[in-house]
Amino acid sequence: MKQPVVRDFISERVRKVPPSGIRRFFDIAATMDNVISLGIGEPDFVTPRGILQAGIDSLQHGQTHYTSNSGTQELREALSDYIERLYGIHYDSEHELLVTVGVSEALYLALTAILDPGDEVIVPEPCYVAYAAEVAFAGGVPVTIPTHVEDGFQVRAETIERAITPRTKALLIGYPNNPTGAVMTRENLQAIADVADRHNLLVISDEIYDRLVYGIQHTQFATLKGARPRTIVLSGFSKSHAMTGWRIGYAAAPPELLDAMRKIHQYTIMSAPTTAQAAALEAVKSDADVNTMLEEYDRRRKLMVTGFNELGLSCFEPRGAFYTFPNITAAGMDENEFAERLLQEEQVAVVPGTAFGASGAGHVRACYATAYEKIEEALKRLQHFMQVHG
Ligand code: PLP
């Protein structure tokens, strides 16, 4: 019998996409002792007690079945109130909201719903590692554009405009940003909404870090002038409510777009996890837990930014999410060598900036969703590292 070449069964579309640059560091770190990881982008907190209990109660009440495809009506109604309370914009719980398996699924649905083969999506970088890959999986072509520290890593409307071609269908942005911690001013976002309007583009706005902003207001993209009919907003509970493992998120979009996304969700997922939906219902009702975690993140943010700057690793002040993105060129090496040596020599894990796109060169991502004392220890080790190399 003939042995098949298994690789040949795998689609060109999937083969073309490189594996995530983040994983490699986690794999190395996992084999070492005494590592302080500033690498992983997830809260160190356990899900707040009230939310946990709501999930447990749901199980104990025998809620172990599928829910409506869109998510439970109770959760969608509560979500509609939640979004209105936060941003003053109303989404109809029946036709404009979909509960998903994290923002990850919502992003997959949005891209799959809109892209025909060869359609281009403009993606500002550095950005979340999944964006370009998901565009490619959905049959589209990611067109990446750079952002720069001089602009506080905000994307310029004119850079977007220059990247538009007759094949451009959408723009995919994520602010507050992973990995830079950048947030956009309302004015700069409005300039982007105006470009989308002029060129008839759809905007997918990944706002998973919307609740994690420091001393400023988050602008929800659909609240911009003229933006709502061409915007899909994605958000969820993974980061704000320390619920990464529950796998729960949502999409808010105009009814026709939401219908298309629901159709894919119906056939591929059926419904988001029932237990997680019960827990999310509790999460949207209480702001106290989010605020407590936010205060602690802010303390750590200040420690880390000050720490990097004092070591000569110039660090732009992030105003959102839980990442810092220091420039490491003062260490006399590139971001890959820096991350590798720091891990081998000092057992501190960070992620090379280029894992998030070419414009992340010369930077690393360090996450402060880890205990204050661990960050203090990591900074001591970094000080030693810079004494040796700086
Ligand atoms: N979007 C961004 C910008 C992220 O950083 C992440 C996770 O790191 C996700 C989406 C995925 O979120 P979820 O856990 O809701 O699938």
Tab-separated table of C-alpha atoms and ligand atoms in Angstrom:
chain	number	residue	atom	x	y	z
A	1	MET	CA	0.000	0.000	0.000
A	2	LYS	CA	1.129	3.487	-0.748
A	3	GLN	CA	2.007	5.740	2.208
A	4	PRO	CA	0.270	9.093	1.753
A	5	VAL	CA	2.259	12.304	2.075
A	6	VAL	CA	0.096	13.639	4.870
A	7	ARG	CA	1.281	17.195	4.388
A	8	ASP	CA	-0.360	17.189	0.956
A	9	PHE	CA	-3.771	16.821	2.606
A	10	ILE	CA	-3.352	20.124	4.400
A	11	SER	CA	-4.719	23.128	2.572
A	12	GLU	CA	-2.383	25.668	1.072
A	13	ARG	CA	-4.289	28.317	3.024
A	14	VAL	CA	-3.367	26.734	6.346
A	15	ARG	CA	0.164	25.683	5.365
A	16	LYS	CA	1.055	29.244	4.423
A	17	VAL	CA	0.379	30.608	7.918
A	18	PRO	CA	3.439	30.408	10.220
A	19	PRO	CA	3.021	29.144	13.815
A	20	SER	CA	2.649	31.794	16.520
A	21	GLY	CA	5.944	33.363	17.647
A	22	ILE	CA	4.693	33.421	21.232
A	23	ARG	CA	4.391	29.687	21.748
A	24	ARG	CA	8.081	28.931	21.266
A	25	PHE	CA	9.012	31.002	24.321
A	26	PHE	CA	6.359	29.426	26.495
A	27	ASP	CA	7.603	25.989	25.481
A	28	ILE	CA	11.201	26.835	26.434
A	29	ALA	CA	10.096	28.545	29.675
A	30	ALA	CA	8.023	25.500	30.651
A	31	THR	CA	11.175	23.342	30.757
A	32	MET	CA	13.009	25.710	33.155
A	33	ASP	CA	12.841	26.252	36.930
A	34	ASN	CA	12.381	29.550	38.694
A	35	VAL	CA	11.128	31.379	35.611
A	36	ILE	CA	9.244	34.647	36.032
A	37	SER	CA	6.919	34.860	33.094
A	38	LEU	CA	6.013	38.284	31.764
A	39	GLY	CA	5.095	36.456	28.596
A	40	ILE	CA	1.527	35.258	28.889
A	41	GLY	CA	-1.286	37.717	28.152
A	42	GLU	CA	-3.805	36.581	30.710
A	43	PRO	CA	-4.895	37.723	34.162
A	44	ASP	CA	-3.181	36.060	37.125
A	45	PHE	CA	-6.389	36.532	39.143
A	46	VAL	CA	-8.853	33.701	39.580
A	47	THR	CA	-12.355	34.568	38.325
A	48	PRO	CA	-14.105	36.663	41.052
A	49	ARG	CA	-16.096	34.594	43.544
A	50	GLY	CA	-19.621	35.775	42.649
A	51	ILE	CA	-19.056	34.949	38.979
A	52	LEU	CA	-17.599	31.543	39.841
A	53	GLN	CA	-20.581	30.803	42.047
A	54	ALA	CA	-23.030	31.714	39.279
A	55	GLY	CA	-21.342	29.123	37.054
A	56	ILE	CA	-21.434	26.500	39.818
A	57	ASP	CA	-25.109	27.247	40.598
A	58	SER	CA	-25.993	26.887	36.934
A	59	LEU	CA	-24.439	23.418	36.855
A	60	GLN	CA	-26.137	22.417	40.095
A	61	HIS	CA	-29.483	23.506	38.690
A	62	GLY	CA	-28.950	21.103	35.819
A	63	GLN	CA	-28.342	23.750	33.186
A	64	THR	CA	-26.241	21.419	31.088
A	65	HIS	CA	-27.966	21.774	27.727
A	66	TYR	CA	-27.489	23.846	24.588
A	67	THR	CA	-28.851	27.365	24.732
A	68	SER	CA	-30.378	29.391	21.926
A	69	ASN	CA	-27.828	29.821	19.099
A	70	SER	CA	-27.521	33.514	19.866
A	71	GLY	CA	-26.953	32.937	23.587
A	72	THR	CA	-29.524	32.975	26.393
A	73	GLN	CA	-32.062	35.742	26.118
A	74	GLU	CA	-31.303	36.766	29.700
A	75	LEU	CA	-27.616	37.262	28.919
A	76	ARG	CA	-28.288	39.132	25.673
A	77	GLU	CA	-30.684	41.483	27.434
A	78	ALA	CA	-28.180	42.048	30.237
A	79	LEU	CA	-25.429	42.622	27.657
A	80	SER	CA	-27.549	45.156	25.834
A	81	ASP	CA	-28.018	47.071	29.125
A	82	TYR	CA	-24.311	46.717	29.935
A	83	ILE	CA	-23.148	48.185	26.621
A	84	GLU	CA	-25.686	50.996	26.875
A	85	ARG	CA	-24.580	51.789	30.431
A	86	LEU	CA	-20.903	51.868	29.453
A	87	TYR	CA	-21.053	53.599	26.069
A	88	GLY	CA	-24.544	55.068	25.647
A	89	ILE	CA	-25.248	53.015	22.516
A	90	HIS	CA	-28.176	50.609	22.180
A	91	TYR	CA	-27.854	47.150	20.607
A	92	ASP	CA	-31.039	45.144	20.232
A	93	SER	CA	-30.733	41.897	22.193
A	94	GLU	CA	-32.656	39.916	19.563
A	95	HIS	CA	-31.047	41.059	16.313
A	96	GLU	CA	-27.757	42.772	17.076
A	97	LEU	CA	-25.980	40.719	19.742
A	98	LEU	CA	-24.384	37.286	19.550
A	99	VAL	CA	-22.749	35.404	22.419
A	100	THR	CA	-19.588	33.617	21.257
A	101	VAL	CA	-16.782	31.342	22.405
A	102	GLY	CA	-14.505	34.216	23.358
A	103	VAL	CA	-13.538	37.067	21.092
A	104	SER	CA	-11.545	34.430	19.212
A	105	GLU	CA	-14.703	32.885	17.800
A	106	ALA	CA	-16.334	36.267	17.225
A	107	LEU	CA	-13.337	37.335	15.149
A	108	TYR	CA	-13.447	34.114	13.130
A	109	LEU	CA	-17.169	34.621	12.484
A	110	ALA	CA	-16.787	38.256	11.465
A	111	LEU	CA	-14.006	37.497	8.975
A	112	THR	CA	-15.637	34.383	7.563
A	113	ALA	CA	-18.942	36.227	7.166
A	114	ILE	CA	-17.484	39.061	5.111
A	115	LEU	CA	-14.525	37.744	3.119
A	116	ASP	CA	-14.500	36.345	-0.391
A	117	PRO	CA	-11.237	34.848	-1.694
A	118	GLY	CA	-8.655	37.562	-2.264
A	119	ASP	CA	-10.462	40.303	-0.332
A	120	GLU	CA	-8.004	42.488	1.532
A	121	VAL	CA	-8.178	43.441	5.195
A	122	ILE	CA	-5.991	46.237	6.514
A	123	VAL	CA	-4.360	45.301	9.810
A	124	PRO	CA	-2.251	47.822	11.767
A	125	GLU	CA	0.771	46.269	13.475
A	126	PRO	CA	2.104	45.481	16.027
A	127	CYS	CA	-1.099	43.623	16.867
A	128	TYR	CA	-2.572	40.498	18.382
A	129	VAL	CA	-0.900	37.466	16.791
A	130	ALA	CA	-4.142	35.956	15.497
A	131	TYR	CA	-5.293	38.812	13.253
A	132	ALA	CA	-3.292	38.164	10.079
A	133	ALA	CA	-3.628	34.389	10.492
A	134	GLU	CA	-7.409	34.535	10.879
A	135	VAL	CA	-7.781	36.770	7.834
A	136	ALA	CA	-5.790	34.199	5.839
A	137	PHE	CA	-7.804	31.244	7.215
A	138	ALA	CA	-10.977	33.025	6.099
A	139	GLY	CA	-9.576	33.261	2.556
A	140	GLY	CA	-8.648	36.934	2.748
A	141	VAL	CA	-5.358	38.750	2.353
A	142	PRO	CA	-4.008	40.633	5.367
A	143	VAL	CA	-2.434	43.949	4.399
A	144	THR	CA	-0.361	45.034	7.363
A	145	ILE	CA	0.583	48.647	8.040
A	146	PRO	CA	2.991	49.891	10.714
A	147	THR	CA	2.357	52.014	13.781
A	148	HIS	CA	5.140	53.875	15.575
A	149	VAL	CA	6.149	54.762	19.097
A	150	GLU	CA	6.341	58.471	18.072
A	151	ASP	CA	2.551	58.332	17.574
A	152	GLY	CA	2.035	56.399	20.806
A	153	PHE	CA	1.451	53.371	18.545
A	154	GLN	CA	-1.802	54.888	17.325
A	155	VAL	CA	-2.595	54.095	13.722
A	156	ARG	CA	-2.765	57.108	11.410
A	157	ALA	CA	-5.807	57.519	9.189
A	158	GLU	CA	-3.587	58.573	6.281
A	159	THR	CA	-1.507	55.370	6.558
A	160	ILE	CA	-4.734	53.389	6.308
A	161	GLU	CA	-5.893	55.441	3.358
A	162	ARG	CA	-2.646	54.830	1.464
A	163	ALA	CA	-3.033	51.037	1.890
A	164	ILE	CA	-6.528	50.935	0.359
A	165	THR	CA	-6.892	49.152	-2.999
A	166	PRO	CA	-9.975	48.140	-5.002
A	167	ARG	CA	-9.823	44.770	-3.130
A	168	THR	CA	-9.927	46.300	0.361
A	169	LYS	CA	-13.028	45.182	2.202
A	170	ALA	CA	-12.343	45.858	5.845
A	171	LEU	CA	-10.146	47.259	8.510
A	172	LEU	CA	-9.306	45.201	11.596
A	173	ILE	CA	-8.186	47.215	14.621
A	174	GLY	CA	-7.651	46.368	18.271
A	175	TYR	CA	-7.481	49.180	20.847
A	176	PRO	CA	-6.539	49.173	23.695
A	177	ASN	CA	-3.779	47.351	21.918
A	178	ASN	CA	-2.061	44.051	22.465
A	179	PRO	CA	1.017	44.185	22.543
A	180	THR	CA	1.728	47.937	22.943
A	181	GLY	CA	-0.918	49.008	25.478
A	182	ALA	CA	-1.741	51.935	23.163
A	183	VAL	CA	-5.170	53.525	23.097
A	184	MET	CA	-6.522	55.775	20.357
A	185	THR	CA	-7.862	59.252	21.028
A	186	ARG	CA	-11.498	59.749	20.016
A	187	GLU	CA	-10.385	62.294	17.447
A	188	ASN	CA	-7.955	59.866	15.783
A	189	LEU	CA	-10.589	57.129	15.772
A	190	GLN	CA	-13.065	59.500	14.144
A	191	ALA	CA	-10.527	60.164	11.376
A	192	ILE	CA	-10.431	56.391	10.773
A	193	ALA	CA	-14.235	56.169	10.776
A	194	ASP	CA	-14.232	58.950	8.156
A	195	VAL	CA	-11.774	57.002	5.958
A	196	ALA	CA	-13.982	53.903	6.270
A	197	ASP	CA	-16.952	55.995	5.238
A	198	ARG	CA	-15.190	57.598	2.257
A	199	HIS	CA	-13.985	54.232	0.927
A	200	ASN	CA	-16.982	52.154	1.981
A	201	LEU	CA	-15.050	49.801	4.287
A	202	LEU	CA	-16.291	47.618	7.088
A	203	VAL	CA	-14.551	48.032	10.453
A	204	ILE	CA	-13.977	45.136	12.827
A	205	SER	CA	-13.086	46.619	16.186
A	206	ASP	CA	-11.654	44.176	18.740
A	207	GLU	CA	-12.302	45.884	22.057
A	208	ILE	CA	-11.522	43.016	24.401
A	209	TYR	CA	-9.486	45.360	26.621
A	210	ASP	CA	-12.207	48.039	26.736
A	211	ARG	CA	-12.530	47.888	30.529
A	212	LEU	CA	-8.789	47.990	31.141
A	213	VAL	CA	-7.901	51.657	30.641
A	214	TYR	CA	-5.994	53.872	33.062
A	215	GLY	CA	-7.215	57.383	33.796
A	216	ILE	CA	-8.959	57.795	30.439
A	217	GLN	CA	-12.269	56.869	28.788
A	218	HIS	CA	-12.507	54.059	26.261
A	219	THR	CA	-14.128	55.022	22.949
A	220	GLN	CA	-16.336	52.324	21.504
A	221	PHE	CA	-15.900	52.483	17.726
A	222	ALA	CA	-19.585	52.291	16.815
A	223	THR	CA	-20.270	55.449	18.863
A	224	LEU	CA	-18.244	57.532	16.359
A	225	LYS	CA	-20.105	59.688	13.871
A	226	GLY	CA	-21.306	57.568	10.939
A	227	ALA	CA	-19.560	54.402	12.160
A	228	ARG	CA	-22.296	52.177	13.522
A	229	PRO	CA	-23.776	50.798	10.250
A	230	ARG	CA	-20.334	49.630	9.114
A	231	THR	CA	-18.883	48.369	12.403
A	232	ILE	CA	-18.666	44.991	14.102
A	233	VAL	CA	-17.632	45.441	17.742
A	234	LEU	CA	-16.102	42.445	19.515
A	235	SER	CA	-15.542	42.171	23.221
A	236	GLY	CA	-15.787	39.746	26.092
A	237	PHE	CA	-14.908	38.806	29.609
A	238	SER	CA	-11.557	36.988	29.331
A	239	LYS	CA	-9.396	39.934	30.323
A	240	SER	CA	-11.659	42.327	32.264
A	241	HIS	CA	-13.236	39.633	34.445
A	242	ALA	CA	-10.334	37.147	34.576
A	243	MET	CA	-12.369	34.576	32.654
A	244	THR	CA	-9.983	33.329	29.945
A	245	GLY	CA	-10.793	29.675	30.601
A	246	TRP	CA	-14.564	30.121	30.453
A	247	ARG	CA	-14.390	31.009	26.755
A	248	ILE	CA	-17.058	33.650	26.477
A	249	GLY	CA	-17.303	36.784	24.364
A	250	TYR	CA	-19.767	38.664	22.196
A	251	ALA	CA	-20.255	40.490	18.926
A	252	ALA	CA	-22.396	43.597	18.425
A	253	ALA	CA	-23.256	44.435	14.823
A	254	PRO	CA	-26.010	45.614	12.485
A	255	PRO	CA	-28.708	42.909	12.048
A	256	GLU	CA	-27.726	41.681	8.558
A	257	LEU	CA	-24.085	41.250	9.504
A	258	LEU	CA	-25.029	39.606	12.752
A	259	ASP	CA	-27.345	37.217	10.891
A	260	ALA	CA	-24.485	36.127	8.650
A	261	MET	CA	-22.227	35.561	11.640
A	262	ARG	CA	-24.976	33.673	13.475
A	263	LYS	CA	-25.400	31.379	10.489
A	264	ILE	CA	-21.760	30.235	10.711
A	265	HIS	CA	-21.945	30.014	14.509
A	266	GLN	CA	-25.117	27.899	14.239
A	267	TYR	CA	-23.451	25.307	12.038
A	268	THR	CA	-20.008	25.254	13.639
A	269	ILE	CA	-20.521	25.923	17.360
A	270	MET	CA	-24.286	25.737	18.123
A	271	SER	CA	-24.041	27.828	21.262
A	272	ALA	CA	-21.396	29.245	23.609
A	273	PRO	CA	-20.802	27.170	26.778
A	274	THR	CA	-23.961	27.230	28.910
A	275	THR	CA	-22.102	27.404	32.238
A	276	ALA	CA	-19.980	30.288	30.993
A	277	GLN	CA	-23.092	32.166	29.854
A	278	ALA	CA	-24.543	31.896	33.385
A	279	ALA	CA	-21.267	33.176	34.813
A	280	ALA	CA	-21.141	36.044	32.293
A	281	LEU	CA	-24.659	37.065	33.326
A	282	GLU	CA	-23.270	37.687	36.793
A	283	ALA	CA	-20.155	39.393	35.369
A	284	VAL	CA	-22.116	42.072	33.500
A	285	LYS	CA	-24.032	42.985	36.642
A	286	SER	CA	-21.079	43.973	38.799
A	287	ASP	CA	-18.332	46.507	38.231
A	288	ALA	CA	-16.724	46.142	41.660
A	289	ASP	CA	-14.502	43.205	40.707
A	290	VAL	CA	-13.292	44.853	37.500
A	291	ASN	CA	-12.380	48.015	39.387
A	292	THR	CA	-10.457	46.136	42.085
A	293	MET	CA	-8.365	44.302	39.480
A	294	LEU	CA	-7.916	47.493	37.474
A	295	GLU	CA	-6.439	49.295	40.498
A	296	GLU	CA	-3.949	46.509	41.019
A	297	TYR	CA	-2.990	46.436	37.315
A	298	ASP	CA	-2.428	50.174	37.452
A	299	ARG	CA	-0.019	49.815	40.409
A	300	ARG	CA	1.930	47.161	38.508
A	301	ARG	CA	1.849	49.193	35.300
A	302	LYS	CA	3.528	52.133	37.013
A	303	LEU	CA	6.151	49.868	38.610
A	304	MET	CA	7.028	48.240	35.311
A	305	VAL	CA	7.121	51.381	33.168
A	306	THR	CA	9.268	53.222	35.728
A	307	GLY	CA	11.480	50.161	36.128
A	308	PHE	CA	12.192	49.801	32.412
A	309	ASN	CA	12.878	53.504	31.957
A	310	GLU	CA	15.288	53.544	34.920
A	311	LEU	CA	17.206	50.692	33.311
A	312	GLY	CA	17.604	52.699	30.104
A	313	LEU	CA	15.028	50.587	28.266
A	314	SER	CA	12.847	53.393	27.033
A	315	CYS	CA	9.225	52.524	27.648
A	316	PHE	CA	6.248	54.295	26.135
A	317	GLU	CA	3.453	54.751	28.703
A	318	PRO	CA	0.658	52.280	27.959
A	319	ARG	CA	-2.804	53.601	28.848
A	320	GLY	CA	-4.704	50.358	28.296
A	321	ALA	CA	-4.648	46.533	28.435
A	322	PHE	CA	-1.901	44.999	30.638
A	323	TYR	CA	1.223	45.171	28.505
A	324	THR	CA	4.351	47.292	28.311
A	325	PHE	CA	6.368	47.473	25.098
A	326	PRO	CA	9.860	48.759	25.976
A	327	ASN	CA	12.533	49.523	23.410
A	328	ILE	CA	15.415	47.166	24.211
A	329	THR	CA	18.035	48.392	21.745
A	330	ALA	CA	20.103	49.853	24.633
A	331	ALA	CA	21.005	46.245	25.484
A	332	GLY	CA	22.960	46.062	22.215
A	333	MET	CA	20.987	43.218	20.658
A	334	ASP	CA	17.801	42.630	18.704
A	335	GLU	CA	14.482	41.618	20.268
A	336	ASN	CA	14.916	37.893	19.572
A	337	GLU	CA	18.362	37.688	21.109
A	338	PHE	CA	17.212	39.840	24.030
A	339	ALA	CA	14.238	37.567	24.791
A	340	GLU	CA	16.292	34.405	24.380
A	341	ARG	CA	19.231	35.577	26.514
A	342	LEU	CA	17.007	37.074	29.201
A	343	LEU	CA	15.268	33.742	29.520
A	344	GLN	CA	18.462	31.649	29.500
A	345	GLU	CA	20.566	33.941	31.702
A	346	GLU	CA	18.037	35.461	34.110
A	347	GLN	CA	14.988	33.214	33.787
A	348	VAL	CA	12.656	36.045	32.834
A	349	ALA	CA	10.284	35.411	29.913
A	350	VAL	CA	9.182	38.236	27.601
A	351	VAL	CA	8.006	38.067	23.977
A	352	PRO	CA	10.010	39.558	21.064
A	353	GLY	CA	8.118	42.486	19.531
A	354	THR	CA	8.360	41.039	16.028
A	355	ALA	CA	6.036	38.187	17.099
A	356	PHE	CA	3.358	40.895	16.676
A	357	GLY	CA	4.545	42.212	13.320
A	358	ALA	CA	7.631	43.710	11.717
A	359	SER	CA	7.124	47.131	13.304
A	360	GLY	CA	7.648	45.517	16.716
A	361	ALA	CA	11.393	45.313	15.925
A	362	GLY	CA	13.629	46.592	18.737
A	363	HIS	CA	10.910	46.014	21.344
A	364	VAL	CA	9.666	43.241	23.595
A	365	ARG	CA	6.266	42.730	25.169
A	366	ALA	CA	6.206	42.394	28.947
A	367	CYS	CA	2.864	41.669	30.582
A	368	TYR	CA	2.058	43.015	34.038
A	369	ALA	CA	-0.820	40.658	34.772
A	370	THR	CA	1.455	38.997	37.291
A	371	ALA	CA	2.051	39.595	41.027
A	372	TYR	CA	3.664	42.903	42.075
A	373	GLU	CA	6.449	41.068	43.950
A	374	LYS	CA	7.252	38.999	40.874
A	375	ILE	CA	7.550	42.139	38.779
A	376	GLU	CA	9.918	43.595	41.396
A	377	GLU	CA	12.056	40.455	41.208
A	378	ALA	CA	11.959	40.472	37.382
A	379	LEU	CA	13.209	44.071	37.399
A	380	LYS	CA	16.110	43.092	39.697
A	381	ARG	CA	17.074	40.359	37.273
A	382	LEU	CA	16.781	42.790	34.375
A	383	GLN	CA	19.054	45.203	36.192
A	384	HIS	CA	21.689	42.478	36.419
A	385	PHE	CA	21.143	41.643	32.746
A	386	MET	CA	21.670	45.271	31.753
A	387	GLN	CA	24.815	45.494	33.928
A	388	VAL	CA	26.249	42.609	31.916
A	389	HIS	CA	25.031	43.683	28.462
A	390	GLY	CA	24.010	47.352	28.537
B	1	PLP	N1	-8.157	39.822	21.046
B	1	PLP	C1	-7.034	40.236	21.636
B	1	PLP	C2	-6.470	41.575	21.291
B	1	PLP	C3	-6.377	39.423	22.577
B	1	PLP	O1	-5.270	39.864	23.172
B	1	PLP	C4	-6.917	38.144	22.873
B	1	PLP	C5	-6.228	37.240	23.804
B	1	PLP	O2	-5.078	37.397	24.149
B	1	PLP	C6	-8.098	37.750	22.218
B	1	PLP	C7	-8.692	38.615	21.323
B	1	PLP	C8	-8.750	36.418	22.484
B	1	PLP	O3	-9.687	36.578	23.491
B	1	PLP	P1	-10.705	35.460	23.985
B	1	PLP	O4	-10.106	34.822	25.192
B	1	PLP	O5	-11.953	36.234	24.332
B	1	PLP	O6	-10.913	34.511	22.873
